[in-house]
Coordinates of C-alpha atoms and ligand atoms in Angstrom, one line a residue:
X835 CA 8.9 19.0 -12.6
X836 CA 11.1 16.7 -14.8
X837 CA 12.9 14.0 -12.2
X838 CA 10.6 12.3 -9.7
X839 CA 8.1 14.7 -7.8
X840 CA 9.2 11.9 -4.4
X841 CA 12.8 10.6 -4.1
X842 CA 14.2 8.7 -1.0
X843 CA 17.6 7.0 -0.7
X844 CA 19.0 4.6 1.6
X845 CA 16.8 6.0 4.3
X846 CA 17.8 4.0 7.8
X847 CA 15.9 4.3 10.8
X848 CA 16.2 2.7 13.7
X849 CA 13.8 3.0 16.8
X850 CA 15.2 3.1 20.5
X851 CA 14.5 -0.3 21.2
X852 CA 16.8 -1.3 18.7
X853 CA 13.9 -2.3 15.8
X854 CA 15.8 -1.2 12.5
X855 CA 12.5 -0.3 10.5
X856 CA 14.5 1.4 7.6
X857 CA 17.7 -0.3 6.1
X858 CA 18.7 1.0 2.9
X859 CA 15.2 2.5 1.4
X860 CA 15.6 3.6 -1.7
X861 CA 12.4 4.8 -4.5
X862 CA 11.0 7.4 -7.0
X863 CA 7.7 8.5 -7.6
X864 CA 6.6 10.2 -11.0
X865 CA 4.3 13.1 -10.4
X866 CA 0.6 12.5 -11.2
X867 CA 0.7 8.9 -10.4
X868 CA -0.8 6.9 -8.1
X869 CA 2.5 4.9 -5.5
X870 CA 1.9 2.3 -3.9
X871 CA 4.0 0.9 -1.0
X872 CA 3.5 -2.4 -0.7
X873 CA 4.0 -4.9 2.5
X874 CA 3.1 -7.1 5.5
X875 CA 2.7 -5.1 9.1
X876 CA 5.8 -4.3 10.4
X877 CA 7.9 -3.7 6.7
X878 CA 8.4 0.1 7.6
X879 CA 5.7 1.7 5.8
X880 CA 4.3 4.0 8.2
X881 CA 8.0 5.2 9.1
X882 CA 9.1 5.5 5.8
X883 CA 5.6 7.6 5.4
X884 CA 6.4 9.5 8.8
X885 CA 10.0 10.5 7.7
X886 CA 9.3 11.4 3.7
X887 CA 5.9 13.9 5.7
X888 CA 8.6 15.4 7.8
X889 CA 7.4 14.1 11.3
X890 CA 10.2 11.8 12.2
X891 CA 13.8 12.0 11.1
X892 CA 16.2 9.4 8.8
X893 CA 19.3 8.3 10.8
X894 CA 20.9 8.3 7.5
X895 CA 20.1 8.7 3.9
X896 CA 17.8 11.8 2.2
X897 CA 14.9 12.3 0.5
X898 CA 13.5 14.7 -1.4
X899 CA 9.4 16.1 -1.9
X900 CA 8.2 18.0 -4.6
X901 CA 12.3 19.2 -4.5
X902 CA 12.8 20.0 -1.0
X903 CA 15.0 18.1 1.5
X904 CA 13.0 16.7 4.0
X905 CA 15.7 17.7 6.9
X906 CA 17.2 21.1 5.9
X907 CA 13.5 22.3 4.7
X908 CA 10.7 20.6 6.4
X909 CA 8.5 23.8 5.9
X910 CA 8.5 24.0 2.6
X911 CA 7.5 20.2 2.5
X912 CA 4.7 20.6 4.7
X913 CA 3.5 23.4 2.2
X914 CA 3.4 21.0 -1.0
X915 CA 1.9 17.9 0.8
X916 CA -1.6 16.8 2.2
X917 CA -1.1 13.6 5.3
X918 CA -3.5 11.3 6.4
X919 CA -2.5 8.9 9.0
X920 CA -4.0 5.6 10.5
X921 CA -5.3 7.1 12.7
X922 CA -9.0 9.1 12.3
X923 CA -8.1 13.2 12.6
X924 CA -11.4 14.5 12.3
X925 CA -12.9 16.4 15.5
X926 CA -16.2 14.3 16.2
X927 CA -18.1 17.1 18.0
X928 CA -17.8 19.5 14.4
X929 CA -19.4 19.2 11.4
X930 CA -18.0 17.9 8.4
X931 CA -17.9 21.5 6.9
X932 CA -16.3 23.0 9.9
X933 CA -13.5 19.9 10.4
X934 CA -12.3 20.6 6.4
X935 CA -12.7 25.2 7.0
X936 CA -10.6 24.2 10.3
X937 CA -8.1 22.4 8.6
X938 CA -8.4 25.0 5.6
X939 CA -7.8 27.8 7.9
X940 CA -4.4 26.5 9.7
X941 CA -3.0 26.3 5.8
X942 CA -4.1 30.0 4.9
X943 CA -7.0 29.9 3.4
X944 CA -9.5 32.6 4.1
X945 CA -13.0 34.2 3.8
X946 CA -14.3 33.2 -0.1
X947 CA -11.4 30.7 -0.9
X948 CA -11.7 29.2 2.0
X949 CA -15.6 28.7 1.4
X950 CA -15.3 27.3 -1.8
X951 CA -12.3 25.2 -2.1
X952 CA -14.1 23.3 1.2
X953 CA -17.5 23.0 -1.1
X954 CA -15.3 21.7 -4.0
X955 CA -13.5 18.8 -2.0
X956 CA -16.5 18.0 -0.2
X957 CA -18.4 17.5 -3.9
X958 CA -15.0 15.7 -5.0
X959 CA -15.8 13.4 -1.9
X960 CA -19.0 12.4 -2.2
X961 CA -19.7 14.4 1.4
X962 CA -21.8 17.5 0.3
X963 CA -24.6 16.2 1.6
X964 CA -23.7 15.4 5.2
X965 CA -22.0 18.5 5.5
X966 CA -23.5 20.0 8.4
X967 CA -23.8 16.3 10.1
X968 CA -21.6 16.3 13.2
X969 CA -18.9 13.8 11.9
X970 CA -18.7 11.7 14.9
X971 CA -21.7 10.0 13.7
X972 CA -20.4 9.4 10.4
X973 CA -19.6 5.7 9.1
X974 CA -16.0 4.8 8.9
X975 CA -16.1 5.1 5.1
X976 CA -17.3 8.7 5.9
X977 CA -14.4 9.3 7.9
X978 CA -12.3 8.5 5.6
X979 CA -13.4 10.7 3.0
X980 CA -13.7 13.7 5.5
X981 CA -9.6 13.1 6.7
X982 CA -9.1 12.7 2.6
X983 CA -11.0 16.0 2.4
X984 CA -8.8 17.7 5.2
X985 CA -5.9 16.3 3.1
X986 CA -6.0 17.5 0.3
X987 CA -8.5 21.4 1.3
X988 CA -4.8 23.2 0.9
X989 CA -4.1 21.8 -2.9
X990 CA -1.2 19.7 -1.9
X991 CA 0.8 18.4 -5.1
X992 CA 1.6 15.3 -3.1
X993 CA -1.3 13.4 -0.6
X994 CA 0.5 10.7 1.7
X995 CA -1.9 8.1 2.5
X996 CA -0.9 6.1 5.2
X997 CA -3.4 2.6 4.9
X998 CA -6.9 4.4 4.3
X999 CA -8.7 1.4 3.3
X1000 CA -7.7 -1.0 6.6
X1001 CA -10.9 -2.6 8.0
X1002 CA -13.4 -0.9 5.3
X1003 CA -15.7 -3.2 4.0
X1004 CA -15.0 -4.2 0.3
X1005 CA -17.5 -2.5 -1.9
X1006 CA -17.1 0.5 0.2
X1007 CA -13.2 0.5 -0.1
X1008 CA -13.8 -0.2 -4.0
X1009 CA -15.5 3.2 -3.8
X1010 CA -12.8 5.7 -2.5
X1011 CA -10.1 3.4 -5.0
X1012 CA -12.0 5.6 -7.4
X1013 CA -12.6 8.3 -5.9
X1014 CA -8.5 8.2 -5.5
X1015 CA -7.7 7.5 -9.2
X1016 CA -9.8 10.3 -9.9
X1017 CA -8.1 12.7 -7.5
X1018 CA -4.9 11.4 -9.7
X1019 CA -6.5 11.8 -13.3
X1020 CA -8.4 14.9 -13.3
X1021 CA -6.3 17.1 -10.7
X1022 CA -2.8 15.5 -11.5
X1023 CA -2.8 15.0 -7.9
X1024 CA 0.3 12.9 -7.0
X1025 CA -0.5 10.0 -4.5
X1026 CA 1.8 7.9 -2.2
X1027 CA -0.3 5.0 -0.5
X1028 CA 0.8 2.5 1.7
X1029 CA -1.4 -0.8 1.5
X1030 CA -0.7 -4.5 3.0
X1031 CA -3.8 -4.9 0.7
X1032 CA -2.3 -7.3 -2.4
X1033 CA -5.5 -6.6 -4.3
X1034 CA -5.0 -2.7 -3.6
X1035 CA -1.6 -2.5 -5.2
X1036 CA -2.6 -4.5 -8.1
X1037 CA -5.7 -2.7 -9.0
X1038 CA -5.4 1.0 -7.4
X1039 CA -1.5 2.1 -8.7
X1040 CA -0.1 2.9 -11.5
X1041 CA 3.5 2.0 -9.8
X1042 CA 4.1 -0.7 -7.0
X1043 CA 7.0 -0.8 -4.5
X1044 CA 7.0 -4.0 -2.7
X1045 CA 9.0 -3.2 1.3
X1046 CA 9.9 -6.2 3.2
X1047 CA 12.0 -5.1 6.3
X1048 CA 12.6 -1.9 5.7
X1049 CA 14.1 -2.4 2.1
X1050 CA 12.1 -2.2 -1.4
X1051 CA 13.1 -5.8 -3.1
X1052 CA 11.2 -4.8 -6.4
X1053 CA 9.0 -1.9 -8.4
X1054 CA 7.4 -1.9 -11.1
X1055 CA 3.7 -1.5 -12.8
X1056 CA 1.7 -4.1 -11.4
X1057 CA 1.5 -5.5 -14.6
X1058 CA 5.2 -5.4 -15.5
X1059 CA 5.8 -7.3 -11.7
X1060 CA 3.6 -9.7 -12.8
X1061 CA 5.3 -10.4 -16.4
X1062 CA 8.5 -10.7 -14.8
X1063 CA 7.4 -14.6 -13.7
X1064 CA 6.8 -16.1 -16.5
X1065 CA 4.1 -19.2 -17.3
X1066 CA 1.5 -20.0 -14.1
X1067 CA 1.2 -20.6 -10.7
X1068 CA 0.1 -23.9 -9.5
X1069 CA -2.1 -23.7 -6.1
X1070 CA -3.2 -27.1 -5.1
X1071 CA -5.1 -27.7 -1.8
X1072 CA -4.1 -31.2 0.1
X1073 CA -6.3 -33.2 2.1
X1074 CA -3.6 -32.7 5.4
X1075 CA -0.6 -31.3 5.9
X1076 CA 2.4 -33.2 4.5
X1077 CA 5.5 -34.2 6.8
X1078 CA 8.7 -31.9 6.2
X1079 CA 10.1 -32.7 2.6
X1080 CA 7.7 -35.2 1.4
X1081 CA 6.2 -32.9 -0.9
X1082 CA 10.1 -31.3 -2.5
X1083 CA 10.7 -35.1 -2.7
X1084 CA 7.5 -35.9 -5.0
X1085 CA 8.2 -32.8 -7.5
X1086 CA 12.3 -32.3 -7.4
X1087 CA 12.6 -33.7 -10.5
X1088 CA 9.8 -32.4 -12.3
X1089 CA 10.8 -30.6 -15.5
X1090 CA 9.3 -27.1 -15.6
X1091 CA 8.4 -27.1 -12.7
X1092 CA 9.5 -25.0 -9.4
X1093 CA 9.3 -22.6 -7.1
X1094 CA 7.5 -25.2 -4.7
X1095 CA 6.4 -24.2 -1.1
X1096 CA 4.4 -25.7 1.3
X1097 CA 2.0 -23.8 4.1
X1098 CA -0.2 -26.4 6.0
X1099 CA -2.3 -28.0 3.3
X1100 CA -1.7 -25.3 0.9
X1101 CA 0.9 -26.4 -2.1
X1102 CA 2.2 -23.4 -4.2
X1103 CA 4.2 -24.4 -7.5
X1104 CA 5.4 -21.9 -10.8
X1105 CA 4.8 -24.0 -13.7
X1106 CA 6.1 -22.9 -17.8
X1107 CA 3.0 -24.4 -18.2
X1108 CA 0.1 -24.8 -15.7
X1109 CA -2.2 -26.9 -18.0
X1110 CA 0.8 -29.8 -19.2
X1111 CA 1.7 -29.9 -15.5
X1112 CA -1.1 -30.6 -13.9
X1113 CA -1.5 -34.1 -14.8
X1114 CA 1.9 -35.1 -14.2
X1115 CA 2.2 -32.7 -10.7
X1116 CA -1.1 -34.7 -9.3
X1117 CA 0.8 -38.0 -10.5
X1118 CA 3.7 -37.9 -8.5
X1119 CA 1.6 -36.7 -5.7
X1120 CA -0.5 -39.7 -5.8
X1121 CA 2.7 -41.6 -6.0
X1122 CA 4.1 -40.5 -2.8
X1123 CA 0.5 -40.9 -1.7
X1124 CA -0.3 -37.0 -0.7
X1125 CA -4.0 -36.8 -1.3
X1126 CA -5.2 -33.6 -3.4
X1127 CA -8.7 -31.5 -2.4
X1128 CA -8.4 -29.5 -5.4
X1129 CA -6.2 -27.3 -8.1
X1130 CA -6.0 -23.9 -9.2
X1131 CA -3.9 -22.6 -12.6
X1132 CA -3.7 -18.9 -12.6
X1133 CA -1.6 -16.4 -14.3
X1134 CA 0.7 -15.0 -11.6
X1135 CA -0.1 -12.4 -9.1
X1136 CA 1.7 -10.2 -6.7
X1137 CA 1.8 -12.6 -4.2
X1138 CA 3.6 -14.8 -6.3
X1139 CA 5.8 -11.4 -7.2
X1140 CA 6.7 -11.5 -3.3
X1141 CA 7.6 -15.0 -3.0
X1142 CA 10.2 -14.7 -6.0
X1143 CA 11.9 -11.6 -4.1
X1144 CA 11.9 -12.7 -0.3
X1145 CA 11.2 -16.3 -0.8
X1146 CA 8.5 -16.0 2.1
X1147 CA 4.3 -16.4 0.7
X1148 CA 2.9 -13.1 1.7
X1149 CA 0.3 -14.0 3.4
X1150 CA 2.7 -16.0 5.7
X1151 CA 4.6 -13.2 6.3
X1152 CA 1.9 -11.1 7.2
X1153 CA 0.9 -13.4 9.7
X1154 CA 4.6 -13.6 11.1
X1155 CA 3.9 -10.3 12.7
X1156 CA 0.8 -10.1 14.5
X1157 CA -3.3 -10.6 14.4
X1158 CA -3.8 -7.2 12.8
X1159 CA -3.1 -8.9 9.5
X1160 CA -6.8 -10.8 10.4
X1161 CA -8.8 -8.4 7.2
X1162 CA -6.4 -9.5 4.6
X1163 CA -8.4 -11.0 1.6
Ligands
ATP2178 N1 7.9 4.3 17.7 C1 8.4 3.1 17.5 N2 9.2 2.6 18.5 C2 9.7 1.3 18.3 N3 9.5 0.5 17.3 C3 8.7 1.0 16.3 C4 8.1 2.3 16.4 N4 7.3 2.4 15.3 C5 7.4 1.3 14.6 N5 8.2 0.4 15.2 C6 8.6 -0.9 14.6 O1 9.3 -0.7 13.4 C7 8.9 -1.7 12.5 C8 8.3 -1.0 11.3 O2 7.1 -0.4 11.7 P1 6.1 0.4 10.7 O3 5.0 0.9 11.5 O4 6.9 1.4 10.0 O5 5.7 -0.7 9.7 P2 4.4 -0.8 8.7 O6 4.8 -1.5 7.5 O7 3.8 0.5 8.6 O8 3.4 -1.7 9.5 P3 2.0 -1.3 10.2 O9 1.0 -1.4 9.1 O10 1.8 -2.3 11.2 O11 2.1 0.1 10.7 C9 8.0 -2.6 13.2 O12 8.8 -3.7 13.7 C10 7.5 -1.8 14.3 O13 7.1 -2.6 15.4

């Protein structure tokens, strides 16, 4: 298809209890790309996942799948997408085999097909060989790949993935991101993933939508997100935590640099130029006598990318809402 394959504007929702998780979300997704929807717990990622997979409904605004109104024709969506929740979908007593024929079967496919589309996208998953293990006693990586391989036994052209690698340990969450890009390069596979993972969106998609409550503030390639800031990011660690305005006070009137924020002992800074800065930034620092542990230059990343659109560190946000945020690297 030649406009997006995923199109959602001004979607609002707001729940009963008066939480407005949606206000004003608006995005496009190219077909054969990897999305990601970027933000902290509580931005509206699931919901917007829920409404754009047909199992809630927008209080306003529309969005289109693979061409088909979400509202007027739900059906047809369901047809052309694959979902996997948060939450693990497989049936533990069955094998792995019988969870993907199972899930094969309630989409239509039958006898042969049915057979060997579930032997191709348990190969594509790595799970051939536990295939007639009972999937209960599968690792969590495992489980995973089996609800990826219910997801996608139909030949969805989209896969909505709603956080798949939350609380996978890293080397084996490195292994499904490739197992994912593959889906995306060699069956043009279209994938919509939500992530509060920084790392994730930076490394895993081809297109980044950063959400903070319930709106997109910014999209982009990772790397064109990350060329928007220009020069470096300044991270310098301080012995203790300054008093309120100490630190502004010290740097105001630095030259070149800015962007300055404070979180306990943590110092964040944008410099044009991280090296030249340095010196001088520690200078005034030791002049207002704010004692320094250590300093970091780096080239910026999408945390930085977040604090330029909501003017709130990522990580601080994330904490804002709650001690599920406790994996974040
Ligand atoms: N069924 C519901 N009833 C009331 N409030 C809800 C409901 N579902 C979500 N919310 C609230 O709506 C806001 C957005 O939640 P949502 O789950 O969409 O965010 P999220 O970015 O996916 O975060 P998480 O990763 O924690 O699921 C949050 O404040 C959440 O508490």
């Amino acid at each position: 298809m030649t406009g997006p394959i995923i199109s959602a504007r001004d979607l609002v929702k707001t729940y009963r209890s008066g939480v407005r998780a949606l206000d004003g979300l608006s995005f496009d997704v190219r077909e054969g790309t990897l999305f990601g929807l970027l933000g902290p717990n509580g931005a509206g990622k699931s919901t917007a996942v829920r409404i754009l997979s047909t199992l809630s409904r927008p209080d306003a605004g529309e969005a289109l799948v693979a061409g088909y109104d979400v509202t007027r024709t739900p059906r047809e969506v369901r047809r052309r997408i694959g979902l996997v929740g948060q939450k693990l979908s497989a049936v533990p007593t069955a094998t792995v085999r019988e969870n993907v024929m199972l899930q094969g079967r309630m989409y239509g496919l039958r006898s042969r097909e049915l057979a060997g589309r579930t032997d191709d996208v348990l190969a594509r998953l790595g799970l051939a060989e536990v295939a007639a293990v009972q999937a209960g006693t599968c690792s969590g990586g495992m489980k995973r790949r089996i609800d990826i391989a219910m997801g996608i036994v139909h030949r969805p052209r989209i896969l909505f993935l709603d956080e798949p690698t939350t609380g996978l340990d890293p080397d084996i969450r490195q292994r499904l991101w490739a197992d994912l890009a593959d889906l995306v390069r060699r069956d043009g596979l279209t994938i919509l993933l939500t992530t509060h993972y920084l790392e994730e969106a930076d490394e895993l998609a081809n297109q980044v939508a950063i959400i903070d409550r319930g709106r997109i503030v910014t999209t982009g390639s990772p790397e064109q997100l990350k060329q928007q800031l220009r020069g470096d990011t300044l991270r310098i660690e301080l012995t203790r935590a300054p008093r309120d305005g100490v630190v502004g006070d010290a740097l105001s009137g630095l030259g070149g640099v800015s962007e300055i924020t404070v979180d306990g002992t943590r110092l964040h800074a944008r410099a044009d130029d991280g090296g030249a800065a340095v010196p001088v930034v520690l200078d005034s620092l030791a002049r207002a006598g704010i004692a320094v542990v250590s300093v970091t230059v780096a080239r910026p990343s999408l945390d930085d990318v977040y604090l330029r659109h909501t003017g709130r560190r990522y990580e601080t946000a994330s904490a804002a809402v709650g001690p599920t945020i406790g994996g974040l690297p």
